[in-house]
Coordinates of C-alpha atoms and ligand atoms in Angstrom, one line a residue:
X1 CA -0.1 -0.1 0.1
X2 CA 1.5 3.4 -1.0
X3 CA 1.7 5.8 2.0
X4 CA 0.8 9.2 1.2
X5 CA 2.6 12.2 3.0
X6 CA 1.2 15.6 2.2
X7 CA 3.9 18.2 2.8
X8 CA 2.6 21.2 5.0
X9 CA 5.1 23.4 3.5
X10 CA 2.5 24.1 0.7
X11 CA -0.4 24.6 3.2
X12 CA -1.9 28.0 4.3
X13 CA 0.4 28.6 7.6
X14 CA -2.2 31.3 8.7
X15 CA -4.7 28.2 9.0
X16 CA -2.1 25.5 9.8
X17 CA -4.2 23.7 12.3
X18 CA -7.3 23.6 9.8
X19 CA -5.1 22.5 6.9
X20 CA -3.7 19.5 8.8
X21 CA -7.2 18.5 10.2
X22 CA -8.4 18.7 6.3
X23 CA -5.5 16.4 5.1
X24 CA -6.1 14.0 7.9
X25 CA -9.9 13.4 7.0
X26 CA -8.9 13.3 3.5
X27 CA -7.1 10.2 3.9
X28 CA -3.4 11.2 4.3
X29 CA -1.0 8.4 6.0
X30 CA 1.7 10.9 7.2
X31 CA 2.1 14.5 7.8
X32 CA 5.3 15.6 6.2
X33 CA 6.9 18.5 8.1
X34 CA 9.8 20.3 6.6
X35 CA 12.3 22.1 9.0
X36 CA 14.8 24.4 7.3
X37 CA 17.3 26.5 8.8
X38 CA 18.2 28.8 6.3
X39 CA 22.0 27.5 6.1
X40 CA 21.7 23.8 4.8
X41 CA 19.1 25.1 2.5
X42 CA 18.3 28.7 1.4
X43 CA 15.0 28.8 3.1
X44 CA 13.8 29.0 6.6
X45 CA 10.4 27.5 8.3
X46 CA 9.8 26.8 11.7
X47 CA 11.1 24.5 14.5
X48 CA 10.0 22.0 17.6
X49 CA 7.5 24.7 19.2
X50 CA 5.2 24.6 16.1
X51 CA 5.5 20.9 16.0
X52 CA 4.4 20.7 19.3
X53 CA 1.5 23.1 18.7
X54 CA 0.2 20.9 15.8
X55 CA 0.6 17.6 17.6
X56 CA -2.9 17.7 19.0
X57 CA -4.6 18.3 15.7
X58 CA -3.7 14.8 14.5
X59 CA -2.9 11.4 15.3
X60 CA -1.1 10.6 12.0
X61 CA 2.7 9.9 11.9
X62 CA 4.5 13.1 12.1
X63 CA 7.2 12.3 9.4
X64 CA 9.7 15.3 10.0
X65 CA 12.3 16.0 7.2
X66 CA 15.4 17.9 8.9
X67 CA 17.0 20.3 6.4
X68 CA 19.4 21.8 8.9
X69 CA 23.0 21.7 10.0
X70 CA 23.8 19.5 13.0
X71 CA 20.5 18.4 13.3
X72 CA 20.8 16.5 16.7
X73 CA 20.7 19.9 18.6
X74 CA 16.8 19.5 17.9
X75 CA 16.4 15.7 18.6
X76 CA 15.4 16.1 22.1
X77 CA 12.8 19.1 21.6
X78 CA 11.3 17.2 18.5
X79 CA 11.0 14.0 20.7
X80 CA 9.2 16.0 23.3
X81 CA 7.1 17.6 20.7
X82 CA 5.9 14.3 19.5
X83 CA 7.8 13.5 16.2
X84 CA 7.3 10.2 14.8
X85 CA 10.2 9.8 12.3
X86 CA 13.1 12.2 11.9
X87 CA 14.9 12.1 8.6
X88 CA 18.4 13.6 8.4
X89 CA 20.7 14.5 5.2
X90 CA 24.2 12.8 5.5
X91 CA 25.7 15.9 4.5
X92 CA 24.5 17.8 7.7
X93 CA 25.8 14.8 10.0
X94 CA 29.5 14.4 10.7
X95 CA 28.9 10.9 12.4
X96 CA 25.7 9.9 10.5
X97 CA 25.6 6.4 12.4
X98 CA 25.7 7.9 15.5
X99 CA 23.3 10.5 14.7
X100 CA 20.8 7.9 13.6
X101 CA 21.1 5.9 16.9
X102 CA 20.5 9.0 18.8
X103 CA 17.1 9.3 16.8
X104 CA 16.2 5.6 17.8
X105 CA 17.5 6.2 21.4
X106 CA 14.8 8.8 21.9
X107 CA 12.0 6.7 20.7
X108 CA 11.7 7.9 17.2
X109 CA 12.0 6.1 13.8
X110 CA 14.9 7.3 11.8
X111 CA 15.1 8.1 8.0
X112 CA 18.1 9.3 5.7
X113 CA 17.5 11.6 2.9
X114 CA 19.5 11.7 -0.2
X115 CA 20.0 14.8 -2.4
X116 CA 20.2 14.4 -6.1
X117 CA 23.8 14.2 -6.3
X118 CA 24.1 12.0 -3.0
X119 CA 25.2 8.7 -4.3
X120 CA 23.2 5.5 -2.8
X121 CA 26.6 4.2 -1.4
X122 CA 26.3 6.3 1.8
X123 CA 23.6 3.8 2.7
X124 CA 25.8 0.9 2.7
X125 CA 26.8 0.5 6.3
X126 CA 23.7 2.2 8.0
X127 CA 20.8 0.0 6.7
X128 CA 20.4 -1.7 10.2
X129 CA 19.8 2.0 11.6
X130 CA 16.8 3.3 9.4
X131 CA 13.2 2.5 8.5
X132 CA 13.2 4.9 5.6
X133 CA 15.3 6.3 2.8
X134 CA 13.9 9.8 1.4
X135 CA 15.0 10.1 -2.4
X136 CA 15.1 13.9 -3.2
X137 CA 13.5 14.5 -6.5
X138 CA 14.4 17.9 -6.6
X139 CA 17.3 19.8 -4.7
X140 CA 15.9 20.6 -1.4
X141 CA 14.6 23.9 -0.1
X142 CA 11.4 24.9 -1.8
X143 CA 8.3 23.5 -2.8
X144 CA 6.7 23.8 -6.5
X145 CA 10.0 22.7 -8.4
X146 CA 10.0 20.2 -11.3
X147 CA 10.6 16.6 -10.7
X148 CA 14.1 15.5 -11.8
X149 CA 13.5 12.2 -14.2
X150 CA 17.4 11.2 -13.6
X151 CA 16.3 10.2 -10.1
X152 CA 14.2 7.1 -11.8
X153 CA 17.3 4.9 -12.1
X154 CA 18.5 5.7 -8.6
X155 CA 15.0 4.5 -7.3
X156 CA 15.5 1.4 -9.2
X157 CA 19.0 0.8 -7.9
X158 CA 17.8 1.5 -4.4
X159 CA 14.8 -1.0 -4.7
X160 CA 17.4 -3.6 -5.8
X161 CA 19.8 -2.8 -3.0
X162 CA 17.2 -3.5 -0.4
X163 CA 15.7 -6.5 -2.0
X164 CA 19.4 -7.8 -2.1
X165 CA 19.8 -7.0 1.6
X166 CA 16.6 -8.5 2.6
X167 CA 15.3 -5.1 3.7
X168 CA 12.0 -4.4 1.6
X169 CA 10.5 -3.3 5.0
X170 CA 12.6 -0.1 4.7
X171 CA 10.4 2.6 3.1
X172 CA 11.5 4.3 -0.2
X173 CA 9.9 8.0 0.1
X174 CA 10.2 10.4 -2.7
X175 CA 9.8 14.1 -2.1
X176 CA 9.7 16.9 -4.8
X177 CA 7.5 17.8 -8.0
X178 CA 5.1 14.6 -7.3
X179 CA 1.9 15.0 -9.0
X180 CA -0.2 12.2 -10.5
X181 CA 2.2 11.6 -13.6
X182 CA 5.2 11.5 -11.4
X183 CA 3.7 9.5 -9.0
X184 CA 3.1 6.6 -11.4
X185 CA 6.6 6.9 -12.5
X186 CA 8.3 6.7 -9.1
X187 CA 5.9 4.0 -8.0
X188 CA 6.8 1.8 -11.1
X189 CA 10.4 2.4 -10.0
X190 CA 10.0 1.2 -6.5
X191 CA 8.8 4.2 -4.1
X192 CA 6.3 3.3 -1.6
X193 CA 5.9 6.5 0.1
X194 CA 5.0 10.0 -1.7
X195 CA 5.4 13.5 -0.3
X196 CA 3.3 15.9 -2.1
X197 CA 2.9 19.5 -1.3
X198 CA 2.1 21.7 -4.2
X199 CA -0.3 19.1 -5.9
X200 CA -2.4 18.3 -2.8
X201 CA -2.8 21.6 -1.2
X202 CA -3.3 23.4 -4.6
X203 CA -6.5 21.3 -5.0
X204 CA -9.9 22.2 -3.2
X205 CA -10.6 18.6 -2.9
X206 CA -7.6 16.9 -1.1
X207 CA -9.3 13.7 -0.8
X208 CA -9.5 13.4 -4.7
X209 CA -5.8 14.4 -4.7
X210 CA -4.6 11.9 -2.4
X211 CA -6.8 9.0 -3.8
X212 CA -5.5 10.1 -7.2
X213 CA -1.8 9.8 -6.1
X214 CA -2.4 6.5 -4.3
X215 CA -4.1 4.9 -7.6
X216 CA -1.5 6.6 -9.9
X217 CA 0.3 3.2 -10.4
X218 CA -2.7 2.0 -12.3
X219 CA -3.4 5.3 -14.3
Ligands
LIG301 C1 11.4 20.8 -0.2 C2 10.6 19.9 0.5 C3 9.4 19.4 0.1 C4 8.5 20.3 -0.6 C5 7.9 19.4 -1.7 O1 12.7 20.8 0.0 O2 11.5 18.7 1.0 O3 8.7 18.5 1.0 O4 7.1 20.6 0.4 O5 6.9 20.2 -2.5 P1 6.5 19.9 -3.8 O6 5.4 18.8 -3.4 O7 5.5 21.3 -4.1 O8 7.4 19.7 -4.8
LIG302 ZN1 10.7 17.5 2.5

């Protein structure tokens, strides 16, 4: 079953609570929460206090994507705020293996996000420490960018790598430029979790938008 993770980056922040309630009742599986620090990426969003404030609004998995330098400084506050999964970028972590263990020690699930240029080889010795790989299908920092088709062979290779290691339980999530057309391509290439911001929040009928992504494989 394909997981759909609407990215609240594309929501109306003046009505954040209502927007989250809306995608929750529209059938979202996870809430994708983009935390940016203005250093690792050239954009700035919000931090743990906002995550804590929106926690009572939905029981869905809070899938937190950390586009920040030294992300470990935020882990305790994000655990307290009720984050379920923290996904970090290897380039932001000097000791990636230790960083992933720290996330799990705080009772959260751990993911690794790979930028378009980041090779799959960084995963080789950390597969036991993660439950998700996030393949960036854009360069991180902003919503509304175009999907990079060069990421399709990367997704296929990752699926092969996980199969070879007997780790098909690890989710392959994609993030950036996902709409009904690109969803069918990434699902065919091995993705099982789709982040979508602009595509879902840009439509009045979020339930239809979410359903269309989930059904994209057969379209
Ligand atoms: C960008 C973020 C994405 C973003 C995707 O760095 O990681 O989650 O919200 O936005 P769309 O779906 O509009 O490409
Ligand atoms: Zn994201």
